[in-house]
Amino acid sequence: MSAQANRSTRPRLEFWYEFASTYSYLAVMRIEAAAAAAGVDVAWRPFLLGPVFMALGWNDSPFNIYPPKGRYMWRDLARLADKYDLPFRLPSQFPRNGLLAARVALVGVDGGWVAPFSRAVMRANFAEDRDIGDRQVIADLLGALDLPVDEILAQAGTPENKQALRAQTERAAEIGLFGAPSFRVGEELFWGNDRLEDALAWAGAHAAVAGGR
Amino acid sequence: MSAQANRSTRPRLEFWYEFASTYSYLAVMRIEAAAAAAGVDVAWRPFLLGPVFMALGWNDSPFNIYPPKGRYMWRDLARLADKYDLPFRLPSQFPRNGLLAARVALVGVDGGWVAPFSRAVMRANFAEDRDIGDRQVIADLLGALDLPVDEILAQAGTPENKQALRAQTERAAEIGLFGAPSFRVGEELFWGNDRLEDALAWAGAHAAVAGGR
């Protein structure tokens, strides 16, 4: 997103995620350490799954539409959180509304604080059972990061920023995304927290292509 | 399935797979070596995804129903085959009819040749673009394994064997399966080729429970 990131000669990976998404939780918590170890830069791409799912004919999370998938996902998530040593608490509501968090995260991409903010939101949603769709919760999370809360919330609500999130979500569909988290290296798409390591390895092995984009 | 497997004191994993399933291809080719290295016995459970998908409201593979998922899957499969050093050739038909292969595999569970037969069928479908729904193709694969072709095909077509496959497929839905490959250790379910290693580790760590079942 920033000019600085584009000037980097290190391999780069686009990280597409949604704050309501369970497997995005795992990836958001893991990606900075994993990418640093692999020598890969991360371009954070918060977006909304809702419109992407609507285009596929789903008006809710597939984990709610297909109960066996949902039952499995919650058990799988608990096991994986344990494996990665991440906190996990079953949210009392799923999916939560990630719109405001995504708008704020977009401000944070330019501000340089998208990573810690995203982790705070994910922890609130999936480890603390807090409603990330609530403006006060987002304000509290920003405040805990010593960020200028009112200024950021105002910026998140401008027509320009709202339009930027819409454009990013449309872009997600254009590049073939159908779920989150997804990773992209050049034209190469990887879907799911399970593919984080493969995507980083791909970025490292195709550094010339990825760095040149 | 066999009395011998039940008497084993080694940890055991149930391996549920379908011959038409792309990610089952990867798991079928990998599981024997991976399980042997982990010291885990494998109970092969061929079943049919069709009835399971129908119960979820899908009358075709989700990879055909949702084109972005399908496009991604084929690219992902090619990359993974490369990673695992497995041959892969885009099948000219998908999904192929795995009914006869599953009936024959069920005979092979008791006969002790289910693993090599399953690998031969998967290779035919996903590396050689052969129609595994064709009786002659299945006969050729059995013949190449030096097995009594006519006897096995006759046994596969008995009412008892057909009923056994129906029962196994119903059992799949009962235990919460919604896709293939799936792995089960005790009551613990793991979905997808990506989870093979986690499932084997779970079997090893919970050997007393798994072995006692």
Coordinates of C-alpha atoms in Angstrom, one line a residue:
Chain A
M1 CA 0.0 0.0 0.0
S2 CA 2.7 2.5 1.0
A3 CA 5.3 3.8 -1.4
Q4 CA 7.9 2.5 1.0
A5 CA 6.7 -1.1 0.7
N6 CA 6.8 -0.8 -3.1
R7 CA 10.4 0.3 -3.1
S8 CA 11.5 -2.7 -1.0
T9 CA 13.6 -5.2 -2.9
R10 CA 12.7 -8.0 -0.4
P11 CA 10.1 -10.5 -1.5
R12 CA 6.6 -9.4 -0.7
L13 CA 3.4 -11.2 0.1
E14 CA -0.2 -9.8 0.1
F15 CA -2.1 -10.9 3.2
W16 CA -5.9 -10.8 2.7
Y17 CA -7.9 -11.2 5.8
E18 CA -11.3 -10.5 7.4
F19 CA -11.8 -9.8 11.1
A20 CA -14.9 -12.0 11.4
S21 CA -13.0 -15.0 10.0
T22 CA -11.8 -17.7 12.4
Y23 CA -8.9 -19.0 10.4
S24 CA -7.9 -15.4 9.7
Y25 CA -7.4 -15.1 13.5
L26 CA -4.7 -17.8 13.4
A27 CA -2.9 -16.1 10.4
V28 CA -3.1 -12.6 11.8
M29 CA -1.5 -13.8 15.0
R30 CA 1.2 -15.8 13.2
I31 CA 2.2 -13.9 10.1
E32 CA 4.6 -11.2 11.4
A33 CA 6.9 -13.7 13.1
A34 CA 6.7 -16.2 10.2
A35 CA 7.3 -13.6 7.6
A36 CA 10.2 -12.0 9.5
A37 CA 11.8 -15.5 9.8
A38 CA 11.4 -16.0 6.0
G39 CA 12.7 -12.5 5.1
V40 CA 9.4 -11.6 3.4
D41 CA 7.5 -8.2 3.6
V42 CA 3.8 -8.4 4.3
A43 CA 1.3 -6.1 2.6
W44 CA -1.8 -6.2 4.9
R45 CA -5.1 -6.3 3.0
P46 CA -8.1 -6.2 5.3
F47 CA -11.3 -6.8 3.3
L48 CA -14.9 -7.9 3.8
L49 CA -15.9 -11.5 3.1
G50 CA -19.6 -10.7 3.1
P51 CA -19.8 -9.4 -0.5
V52 CA -17.5 -12.1 -1.7
F53 CA -19.8 -14.8 -0.1
M54 CA -22.9 -13.1 -1.5
A55 CA -21.4 -13.4 -5.0
L56 CA -21.1 -17.2 -4.3
G57 CA -24.7 -17.4 -3.1
W58 CA -24.0 -17.5 0.6
N59 CA -25.9 -15.0 2.8
D60 CA -24.1 -16.2 6.0
S61 CA -20.8 -17.9 6.9
P62 CA -20.6 -21.3 5.2
F63 CA -19.8 -22.6 8.8
N64 CA -23.3 -21.6 9.8
I65 CA -25.0 -22.7 6.5
Y66 CA -23.4 -26.2 6.7
P67 CA -23.6 -27.4 10.3
P68 CA -21.2 -30.3 10.0
K69 CA -18.5 -27.9 8.6
G70 CA -19.2 -25.5 11.4
R71 CA -19.0 -28.1 14.2
Y72 CA -15.7 -29.4 12.7
M73 CA -14.3 -25.9 12.3
W74 CA -14.7 -24.9 16.0
R75 CA -13.0 -28.1 17.1
D76 CA -10.3 -27.7 14.5
L77 CA -9.7 -24.1 15.6
A78 CA -9.4 -25.0 19.2
R79 CA -6.9 -27.7 18.4
L80 CA -4.9 -25.3 16.1
A81 CA -4.9 -22.5 18.7
D82 CA -3.5 -25.1 21.1
K83 CA -0.8 -26.1 18.6
Y84 CA 0.2 -22.5 18.0
D85 CA 0.0 -21.6 21.7
L86 CA -2.7 -19.0 21.0
P87 CA -5.5 -18.1 23.4
F88 CA -9.0 -19.2 22.2
R89 CA -12.5 -18.7 23.6
L90 CA -15.6 -19.7 21.7
P91 CA -17.3 -16.5 20.7
S92 CA -20.9 -16.1 21.8
Q93 CA -21.7 -14.6 18.4
F94 CA -20.4 -15.7 15.0
P95 CA -19.7 -14.1 12.7
R96 CA -19.3 -10.7 14.2
N97 CA -19.5 -7.5 12.1
G98 CA -15.9 -6.7 11.0
L99 CA -16.9 -3.6 9.0
L100 CA -15.6 -0.9 11.4
A101 CA -12.5 -2.9 12.3
A102 CA -11.7 -3.2 8.6
R103 CA -12.1 0.5 7.9
V104 CA -9.9 1.3 10.9
A105 CA -7.3 -1.3 9.8
L106 CA -7.2 0.4 6.4
V107 CA -6.2 3.7 8.1
G108 CA -3.6 1.7 10.1
V109 CA -2.0 0.4 6.9
D110 CA -0.9 3.9 6.0
G111 CA -0.3 4.7 9.7
G112 CA 2.0 1.8 10.2
W113 CA 0.1 0.2 13.1
V114 CA -2.1 -2.2 11.1
A115 CA -0.4 -5.3 12.5
P116 CA -0.7 -4.6 16.3
F117 CA -4.3 -3.3 15.8
S118 CA -5.3 -6.4 13.8
R119 CA -3.9 -8.7 16.5
A120 CA -5.8 -6.7 19.2
V121 CA -9.1 -7.0 17.2
M122 CA -8.6 -10.7 16.6
R123 CA -7.8 -11.3 20.2
A124 CA -10.9 -9.4 21.3
N125 CA -13.1 -11.5 19.0
F126 CA -11.7 -15.0 19.4
A127 CA -10.0 -15.0 22.8
E128 CA -12.0 -12.4 24.8
D129 CA -15.5 -12.8 23.4
R130 CA -15.8 -9.0 22.9
D131 CA -18.1 -7.5 20.1
I132 CA -15.7 -6.1 17.6
G133 CA -18.7 -4.6 15.8
D134 CA -19.1 -2.2 18.7
R135 CA -17.6 1.2 18.2
Q136 CA -16.6 1.5 21.9
V137 CA -14.7 -1.8 21.7
I138 CA -12.7 -0.6 18.7
A139 CA -12.0 2.7 20.5
D140 CA -10.8 0.8 23.6
L141 CA -8.4 -1.3 21.5
L142 CA -7.0 1.8 19.8
G143 CA -6.6 3.6 23.1
A144 CA -4.7 0.6 24.5
L145 CA -2.3 1.0 21.6
D146 CA -1.8 4.7 22.6
L147 CA -3.2 5.8 19.3
P148 CA -5.3 9.0 18.8
V149 CA -8.7 7.3 19.0
D150 CA -11.1 10.1 17.9
E151 CA -8.9 11.2 15.0
I152 CA -8.6 7.6 13.7
L153 CA -12.3 6.9 14.0
A154 CA -13.1 10.1 12.1
Q155 CA -10.6 9.2 9.4
A156 CA -12.1 5.6 9.2
G157 CA -15.5 7.1 8.6
T158 CA -14.7 9.5 5.7
P159 CA -16.3 8.8 2.3
E160 CA -12.8 8.3 0.9
N161 CA -11.8 5.6 3.4
K162 CA -15.2 3.8 3.1
Q163 CA -14.7 3.8 -0.7
A164 CA -11.2 2.5 -0.3
L165 CA -12.5 -0.6 1.6
R166 CA -15.2 -1.2 -1.0
A167 CA -12.5 -1.0 -3.7
Q168 CA -10.3 -3.4 -1.8
T169 CA -13.2 -5.9 -1.4
E170 CA -14.0 -5.6 -5.1
R171 CA -10.3 -6.2 -5.8
A172 CA -10.4 -9.4 -3.7
A173 CA -13.1 -10.9 -5.9
E174 CA -11.3 -9.8 -9.0
I175 CA -8.1 -11.7 -8.1
G176 CA -10.2 -14.8 -7.4
L177 CA -10.5 -14.8 -3.6
F178 CA -13.3 -16.8 -2.2
G179 CA -12.3 -17.1 1.5
A180 CA -9.9 -15.8 4.1
P181 CA -7.2 -15.7 5.0
S182 CA -5.6 -15.7 1.6
F183 CA -2.1 -14.9 0.5
R184 CA -0.9 -13.7 -2.8
V185 CA 2.6 -13.6 -4.3
G186 CA 2.6 -12.1 -7.7
E187 CA -0.3 -13.8 -9.4
E188 CA 0.0 -16.9 -7.2
L189 CA -2.9 -17.4 -4.8
F190 CA -2.8 -19.4 -1.5
W191 CA -5.9 -20.0 0.6
G192 CA -6.1 -20.7 4.2
N193 CA -4.0 -20.4 7.4
D194 CA -2.6 -23.8 6.4
R195 CA -0.9 -22.3 3.4
L196 CA 1.0 -19.5 5.2
E197 CA 4.3 -21.4 5.2
D198 CA 3.9 -22.5 1.5
A199 CA 3.1 -18.9 0.5
L200 CA 6.2 -17.5 2.3
A201 CA 8.4 -20.2 0.7
W202 CA 7.0 -19.3 -2.7
A203 CA 7.7 -15.6 -2.1
G204 CA 11.3 -16.4 -1.1
A205 CA 11.8 -18.7 -4.1
H206 CA 10.2 -16.2 -6.6
A207 CA 11.7 -13.1 -5.0
A208 CA 12.7 -11.4 -8.3
V209 CA 9.1 -11.6 -9.6
A210 CA 7.5 -10.6 -6.2
G211 CA 9.9 -7.8 -5.5
G212 CA 9.5 -6.4 -9.0
R213 CA 5.8 -5.9 -8.8
Chain B
M1 CA -12.2 -53.6 9.4
S2 CA -10.3 -56.8 10.0
A3 CA -10.0 -58.6 13.3
Q4 CA -6.3 -58.4 13.0
A5 CA -6.3 -54.6 13.0
N6 CA -8.6 -54.5 16.1
R7 CA -6.2 -56.7 18.0
S8 CA -3.3 -54.3 17.4
T9 CA -2.0 -52.4 20.3
R10 CA -0.4 -49.7 18.0
P11 CA -2.3 -46.4 17.7
R12 CA -4.8 -46.5 14.8
L13 CA -6.2 -43.9 12.5
E14 CA -9.3 -44.3 10.2
F15 CA -8.7 -43.0 6.8
W16 CA -11.9 -41.9 5.0
Y17 CA -11.4 -41.2 1.3
E18 CA -13.2 -41.1 -2.1
F19 CA -11.7 -42.0 -5.4
A20 CA -13.1 -39.0 -7.2
S21 CA -11.7 -36.5 -4.7
T22 CA -8.6 -34.5 -5.7
Y23 CA -7.2 -34.0 -2.2
S24 CA -7.9 -37.7 -1.4
Y25 CA -5.4 -38.4 -4.2
L26 CA -2.7 -36.7 -2.3
A27 CA -3.5 -38.4 1.0
V28 CA -3.9 -41.9 -0.6
M29 CA -0.4 -41.6 -2.1
R30 CA 1.2 -40.2 1.1
I31 CA -0.5 -42.1 4.0
E32 CA 1.3 -45.4 4.1
A33 CA 4.8 -43.9 4.4
A34 CA 3.7 -41.2 6.8
A35 CA 1.8 -43.6 9.0
A36 CA 4.7 -46.1 9.0
A37 CA 7.1 -43.3 10.1
A38 CA 4.7 -42.3 12.9
G39 CA 4.1 -45.9 14.0
V40 CA 0.4 -45.7 13.4
D41 CA -1.9 -48.3 11.8
V42 CA -4.3 -47.2 9.1
A43 CA -7.8 -48.5 8.7
W44 CA -8.8 -47.7 5.1
R45 CA -12.4 -46.5 4.8
P46 CA -13.4 -45.9 1.1
F47 CA -16.8 -44.2 0.9
L48 CA -18.9 -42.1 -1.5
L49 CA -19.0 -38.4 -1.2
G50 CA -22.0 -38.0 -3.4
P51 CA -24.7 -38.9 -0.8
V52 CA -22.8 -36.8 1.8
F53 CA -22.8 -33.8 -0.6
M54 CA -26.4 -34.3 -1.5
A55 CA -27.3 -34.1 2.2
L56 CA -25.5 -30.7 2.3
G57 CA -27.5 -29.6 -0.7
W58 CA -24.8 -30.0 -3.4
N59 CA -25.6 -32.1 -6.5
D60 CA -22.1 -31.8 -7.8
S61 CA -18.6 -31.2 -6.5
P62 CA -18.4 -27.8 -4.7
F63 CA -15.4 -27.2 -6.9
N64 CA -17.7 -27.2 -9.9
I65 CA -20.6 -25.4 -8.1
Y66 CA -18.2 -22.5 -7.0
P67 CA -15.9 -21.7 -9.9
P68 CA -13.4 -19.6 -8.0
K69 CA -12.9 -22.5 -5.5
G70 CA -12.5 -24.9 -8.5
R71 CA -9.9 -22.7 -10.3
Y72 CA -8.0 -22.3 -7.1
M73 CA -8.2 -26.0 -6.2
W74 CA -6.6 -27.2 -9.5
R75 CA -3.7 -24.8 -9.2
D76 CA -3.3 -25.7 -5.5
L77 CA -3.3 -29.4 -6.4
A78 CA -0.7 -29.0 -9.1
R79 CA 1.5 -27.1 -6.6
L80 CA 1.1 -29.7 -3.9
A81 CA 1.7 -32.6 -6.2
D82 CA 5.0 -30.9 -7.1
K83 CA 5.8 -30.4 -3.4
Y84 CA 5.2 -34.0 -2.6
D85 CA 6.9 -35.2 -5.8
L86 CA 3.7 -36.9 -7.1
P87 CA 2.7 -37.1 -10.8
F88 CA -0.3 -35.0 -11.8
R89 CA -2.2 -34.5 -15.0
L90 CA -5.4 -32.4 -15.2
P91 CA -8.3 -35.0 -15.7
S92 CA -10.4 -34.4 -18.7
Q93 CA -13.5 -35.2 -16.6
F94 CA -14.2 -34.2 -13.0
P95 CA -15.5 -35.7 -10.8
R96 CA -15.3 -39.2 -12.2
N97 CA -17.5 -42.0 -10.9
G98 CA -15.8 -43.7 -8.0
L99 CA -18.6 -46.2 -7.2
L100 CA -17.0 -49.4 -8.7
A101 CA -13.6 -48.5 -7.4
A102 CA -15.0 -48.0 -3.9
R103 CA -16.8 -51.4 -4.0
V104 CA -13.6 -53.1 -5.2
A105 CA -11.6 -51.3 -2.5
L106 CA -13.9 -52.6 0.1
V107 CA -13.2 -56.1 -1.0
G108 CA -9.5 -55.2 -0.9
V109 CA -9.8 -54.1 2.8
D110 CA -10.5 -57.7 3.7
G111 CA -8.1 -59.0 1.1
G112 CA -5.1 -56.9 2.3
W113 CA -4.5 -55.2 -1.0
V114 CA -6.6 -52.0 -0.5
A115 CA -3.5 -49.7 -0.3
P116 CA -1.8 -50.6 -3.6
F117 CA -5.2 -50.8 -5.4
S118 CA -6.2 -47.4 -4.1
R119 CA -3.0 -45.9 -5.2
A120 CA -3.4 -47.4 -8.7
V121 CA -6.9 -46.0 -9.0
M122 CA -5.8 -42.6 -7.9
R123 CA -2.8 -42.6 -10.2
A124 CA -5.1 -43.6 -13.1
N125 CA -7.6 -40.8 -12.3
F126 CA -5.2 -37.9 -11.5
A127 CA -1.9 -38.7 -13.2
E128 CA -3.0 -40.8 -16.3
D129 CA -6.4 -39.2 -17.1
R130 CA -8.1 -42.7 -17.3
D131 CA -11.8 -43.2 -16.6
I132 CA -11.9 -45.0 -13.2
G133 CA -15.7 -45.4 -13.7
D134 CA -15.0 -47.8 -16.6
R135 CA -15.1 -51.5 -15.6
Q136 CA -12.3 -52.3 -18.0
V137 CA -10.0 -49.8 -16.4
I138 CA -10.6 -51.2 -13.0
A139 CA -10.1 -54.7 -14.3
D140 CA -6.7 -53.6 -15.9
L141 CA -5.6 -52.1 -12.6
L142 CA -6.4 -55.3 -10.7
G143 CA -4.7 -57.4 -13.3
A144 CA -1.5 -55.2 -13.1
L145 CA -1.5 -56.0 -9.3
D146 CA -1.6 -59.8 -10.1
L147 CA -5.0 -60.1 -8.5
P148 CA -7.8 -62.4 -9.6
V149 CA -9.8 -59.9 -11.6
D150 CA -13.0 -61.8 -12.3
E151 CA -13.4 -63.1 -8.8
I152 CA -12.9 -59.7 -7.3
L153 CA -15.3 -58.0 -9.7
A154 CA -17.9 -60.6 -8.9
Q155 CA -17.4 -60.2 -5.2
A156 CA -17.6 -56.4 -5.5
G157 CA -21.0 -56.7 -7.2
T158 CA -22.7 -58.9 -4.6
P159 CA -25.6 -57.4 -2.7
E160 CA -23.7 -57.8 0.5
N161 CA -20.8 -55.8 -0.7
K162 CA -23.0 -53.1 -2.2
Q163 CA -24.8 -52.9 1.1
A164 CA -21.5 -52.7 3.0
L165 CA -20.5 -49.6 1.0
R166 CA -23.9 -48.0 1.5
A167 CA -23.5 -48.6 5.3
Q168 CA -20.0 -47.2 5.3
T169 CA -21.2 -44.1 3.5
E170 CA -24.0 -43.7 6.0
R171 CA -21.5 -44.1 8.8
A172 CA -19.4 -41.3 7.3
A173 CA -22.3 -38.9 7.6
E174 CA -23.1 -40.1 11.1
I175 CA -19.6 -39.4 12.4
G176 CA -19.8 -35.9 10.9
L177 CA -17.8 -36.2 7.7
F178 CA -18.6 -33.5 5.1
G179 CA -15.6 -34.0 2.8
A180 CA -12.6 -36.1 1.9
P181 CA -10.0 -37.1 2.8
S182 CA -10.9 -37.2 6.5
F183 CA -9.0 -38.9 9.3
R184 CA -10.4 -40.1 12.6
V185 CA -8.7 -41.0 15.8
G186 CA -11.1 -42.1 18.5
E187 CA -13.8 -39.5 18.3
E188 CA -11.4 -36.9 16.9
L189 CA -12.0 -35.8 13.3
F190 CA -9.4 -34.2 11.0
W191 CA -10.4 -33.0 7.5
G192 CA -8.2 -32.6 4.5
N193 CA -4.8 -33.8 3.2
D194 CA -3.3 -30.8 5.2
R195 CA -4.3 -32.5 8.4
L196 CA -2.6 -35.9 7.8
E197 CA 0.4 -35.1 9.9
D198 CA -1.7 -33.6 12.8
A199 CA -3.9 -36.6 12.8
L200 CA -1.0 -39.0 13.0
A201 CA 0.6 -37.0 15.8
W202 CA -2.8 -37.1 17.6
A203 CA -3.0 -40.8 17.2
G204 CA 0.5 -41.2 18.6
A205 CA -0.1 -38.9 21.5
H206 CA -3.4 -40.6 22.4
A207 CA -2.3 -44.1 21.7
A208 CA -4.0 -45.6 24.7
V209 CA -7.4 -44.3 23.7
A210 CA -7.0 -45.0 20.0
G211 CA -5.5 -48.5 20.5
G212 CA -8.2 -49.4 23.0
R213 CA -11.1 -48.8 20.6

